[in-house]
Tab-separated table of C-alpha atoms and ligand atoms in Angstrom:
chain	number	residue	atom	x	y	z
A	310	MET	CA	0.000	0.000	0.000
A	311	SER	CA	1.738	3.176	-1.173
A	312	GLN	CA	1.295	6.139	1.161
A	313	ARG	CA	2.801	9.528	1.838
A	314	THR	CA	3.843	11.051	5.144
A	315	LEU	CA	4.970	14.425	6.448
A	316	VAL	CA	8.365	14.313	8.148
A	317	LEU	CA	10.045	17.129	10.074
A	318	LEU	CA	13.676	17.019	11.158
A	319	LYS	CA	13.375	19.253	14.184
A	320	PRO	CA	15.756	22.167	14.941
A	321	ASP	CA	17.880	19.985	17.260
A	322	ALA	CA	18.592	17.559	14.419
A	323	VAL	CA	19.642	20.403	12.104
A	324	ARG	CA	21.775	22.134	14.787
A	325	ARG	CA	23.544	18.884	15.614
A	326	GLY	CA	24.408	18.079	12.012
A	327	LEU	CA	22.197	14.998	11.839
A	328	ILE	CA	20.309	15.768	8.609
A	329	GLY	CA	22.396	13.375	6.537
A	330	GLU	CA	22.257	10.610	9.133
A	331	ILE	CA	18.479	10.756	9.433
A	332	VAL	CA	17.677	11.341	5.765
A	333	GLY	CA	20.078	8.483	4.947
A	334	ARG	CA	18.087	6.051	7.073
A	335	ILE	CA	14.868	7.072	5.306
A	336	GLU	CA	16.476	6.987	1.840
A	337	ARG	CA	17.909	3.510	2.333
A	338	LYS	CA	14.482	1.938	2.857
A	339	ALA	CA	13.694	0.108	-0.383
A	340	GLY	CA	11.336	1.926	-2.697
A	341	TRP	CA	10.705	4.996	-0.576
A	342	ARG	CA	11.017	8.340	-2.320
A	343	ILE	CA	11.414	11.906	-1.062
A	344	SER	CA	8.923	13.970	-3.068
A	345	ALA	CA	9.452	17.318	-1.320
A	346	MET	CA	12.208	18.613	0.961
A	347	GLU	CA	13.117	22.065	2.245
A	348	LEU	CA	15.180	23.700	4.986
A	349	ARG	CA	12.723	26.088	6.591
A	350	THR	CA	12.421	28.113	9.794
A	351	LEU	CA	8.888	27.345	10.916
A	352	ASP	CA	6.525	30.077	12.053
A	353	ARG	CA	4.203	29.908	15.005
A	354	GLU	CA	1.005	30.000	12.916
A	355	THR	CA	2.041	26.906	10.964
A	356	LEU	CA	3.003	25.069	14.142
A	357	GLU	CA	-0.262	25.988	15.859
A	358	GLN	CA	-2.098	24.195	13.047
A	359	HIS	CA	0.303	21.280	13.061
A	360	TYR	CA	0.186	20.729	16.842
A	361	ALA	CA	-3.487	21.717	17.361
A	362	GLU	CA	-4.200	18.434	19.166
A	363	HIS	CA	-1.740	19.431	21.920
A	364	VAL	CA	-3.079	22.921	22.751
A	365	GLY	CA	-3.288	23.339	26.531
A	366	ARG	CA	-0.839	20.550	27.365
A	367	PRO	CA	1.995	21.632	29.689
A	368	PHE	CA	4.592	20.901	26.999
A	369	TYR	CA	2.797	22.892	24.272
A	370	GLU	CA	4.388	26.354	24.685
A	371	PRO	CA	7.948	25.058	25.206
A	372	LEU	CA	7.417	22.799	22.186
A	373	LEU	CA	6.439	25.716	19.940
A	374	GLU	CA	9.355	27.769	21.255
A	375	PHE	CA	11.751	24.916	20.489
A	376	MET	CA	10.249	24.261	17.054
A	377	THR	CA	10.748	27.927	16.048
A	378	SER	CA	14.299	28.102	17.496
A	379	GLY	CA	16.097	27.406	14.210
A	380	PRO	CA	15.656	25.862	10.802
A	381	ALA	CA	13.975	22.492	10.392
A	382	VAL	CA	13.888	20.151	7.419
A	383	VAL	CA	10.362	19.715	6.096
A	384	MET	CA	9.777	16.751	3.817
A	385	VAL	CA	7.226	14.479	2.200
A	386	VAL	CA	8.186	10.832	1.860
A	387	GLU	CA	6.224	8.384	-0.273
A	388	GLY	CA	6.237	4.620	-0.530
A	389	GLU	CA	5.111	1.279	0.798
A	390	ARG	CA	3.629	1.611	4.328
A	391	VAL	CA	5.724	4.729	4.844
A	392	ILE	CA	3.509	6.147	7.616
A	393	GLU	CA	4.058	3.189	9.940
A	394	GLY	CA	7.584	2.780	8.600
A	395	VAL	CA	8.960	6.235	9.437
A	396	ARG	CA	7.312	6.062	12.882
A	397	ALA	CA	9.171	2.767	13.390
A	398	LEU	CA	12.487	4.309	12.293
A	399	ALA	CA	11.857	7.249	14.660
A	400	GLY	CA	10.953	5.170	17.713
A	401	PRO	CA	8.688	6.173	20.600
A	402	THR	CA	8.311	9.809	21.717
A	403	ASP	CA	10.610	9.493	24.768
A	404	PRO	CA	14.165	9.025	23.441
A	405	ILE	CA	15.353	7.276	26.604
A	406	ALA	CA	12.600	4.679	26.250
A	407	ALA	CA	13.176	4.433	22.489
A	408	PRO	CA	15.181	1.354	21.526
A	409	PRO	CA	18.759	1.663	20.297
A	410	GLY	CA	18.675	1.449	16.518
A	411	SER	CA	15.822	3.918	16.279
A	412	ILE	CA	16.557	7.568	15.462
A	413	ARG	CA	15.292	8.832	18.814
A	414	GLY	CA	16.908	5.917	20.666
A	415	ASP	CA	20.285	6.489	19.040
A	416	PHE	CA	20.504	10.279	19.262
A	417	GLY	CA	18.025	11.696	21.788
A	418	THR	CA	17.747	12.217	25.530
A	419	ILE	CA	15.150	14.980	26.025
A	420	VAL	CA	11.489	14.237	25.233
A	421	ARG	CA	10.868	17.619	23.596
A	422	GLU	CA	14.069	17.514	21.540
A	423	ASN	CA	13.416	14.142	19.962
A	424	LEU	CA	14.778	14.988	16.526
A	425	ILE	CA	11.952	13.983	14.210
A	426	HIS	CA	8.224	14.249	13.588
A	427	ALA	CA	6.377	11.784	11.380
A	428	SER	CA	2.630	11.644	10.685
A	429	ASP	CA	0.828	8.995	12.740
A	430	SER	CA	-2.034	8.019	10.379
A	431	GLU	CA	-3.278	8.528	6.817
A	432	GLU	CA	-5.631	11.267	8.048
A	433	SER	CA	-2.811	13.088	9.869
A	434	ALA	CA	-0.519	12.713	6.861
A	435	GLU	CA	-3.011	14.309	4.457
A	436	ARG	CA	-3.738	17.118	6.924
A	437	GLU	CA	-0.047	17.773	7.653
A	438	VAL	CA	1.171	17.635	4.034
A	439	LYS	CA	-1.409	20.354	3.238
A	440	ILE	CA	-0.178	22.527	6.104
A	441	PHE	CA	3.488	22.430	5.083
A	442	PHE	CA	3.174	21.992	1.298
A	443	PRO	CA	-0.180	23.494	0.257
A	444	SER	CA	0.598	23.027	-3.446
A	445	HIS	CA	1.939	19.457	-3.215
A	446	GLY	CA	0.048	17.206	-5.654
B	742	IDP	P1	5.070	12.086	18.634
B	742	IDP	O1	5.961	13.167	18.056
B	742	IDP	O2	5.878	10.854	18.999
B	742	IDP	O3	3.851	11.789	17.798
B	742	IDP	P2	3.283	13.528	20.475
B	742	IDP	O4	2.699	12.916	21.686
B	742	IDP	O5	2.389	13.753	19.295
B	742	IDP	O6	4.564	12.627	20.064
B	742	IDP	O7	3.936	14.894	20.913
B	742	IDP	C1	4.388	15.822	19.955
B	742	IDP	C2	5.756	16.318	20.385
B	742	IDP	O8	5.630	17.058	21.588
B	742	IDP	C3	6.773	15.216	20.725
B	742	IDP	O9	7.432	14.692	19.580
B	742	IDP	C4	7.726	15.955	21.632
B	742	IDP	O10	8.604	16.797	20.891
B	742	IDP	C5	6.764	16.844	22.415
B	742	IDP	N1	6.296	16.210	23.658
B	742	IDP	C6	5.353	15.257	23.797
B	742	IDP	N2	5.180	14.913	25.086
B	742	IDP	C7	6.049	15.667	25.781
B	742	IDP	C8	6.358	15.773	27.175
B	742	IDP	O11	5.796	15.090	28.028
B	742	IDP	N3	7.331	16.673	27.519
B	742	IDP	C9	7.970	17.436	26.603
B	742	IDP	N4	7.695	17.386	25.289
B	742	IDP	C10	6.754	16.503	24.875
B	743	MG	MG1	2.162	12.974	17.403
């Protein structure tokens, strides 16, 4: 089942020079294809749409502050079961709980600064691709 997903390499990943490492893991999965990719400093309005489900949570304001703190890589990845697949590469939200071998497990320690976002369902993917790439086909 071919799908597409919205992936963000968060400002910590860019600051730490991990773009190549993370993009490489995604690129090496057989048959997956990057159909859009841009280095972009995200604005608050965009992030408010993206993280609408988390409004009011204690981590929401610090999360938006962190996500606007420097450039991020914004990308669309397409391919076989890519929604579940990039979430599996990323690992669980808490990098300390994330298994070694996952992106968060290998490189993260702080829950907020967990390197990568990836859409969690087909509905989220369609919604999020539209937010970040309104003219994507
Ligand atoms: P996900 O990115 O694994 O889907 P969500 O629960 O959707 O995780 O949370 C969105 C983002 O908010 C996380 O990736 C992380 O950056 C941040 N976050 C989530 N929970 C916490 C928390 O308890 N403390 C600090 N930051 C959090
Ligand atoms: Mg989420």
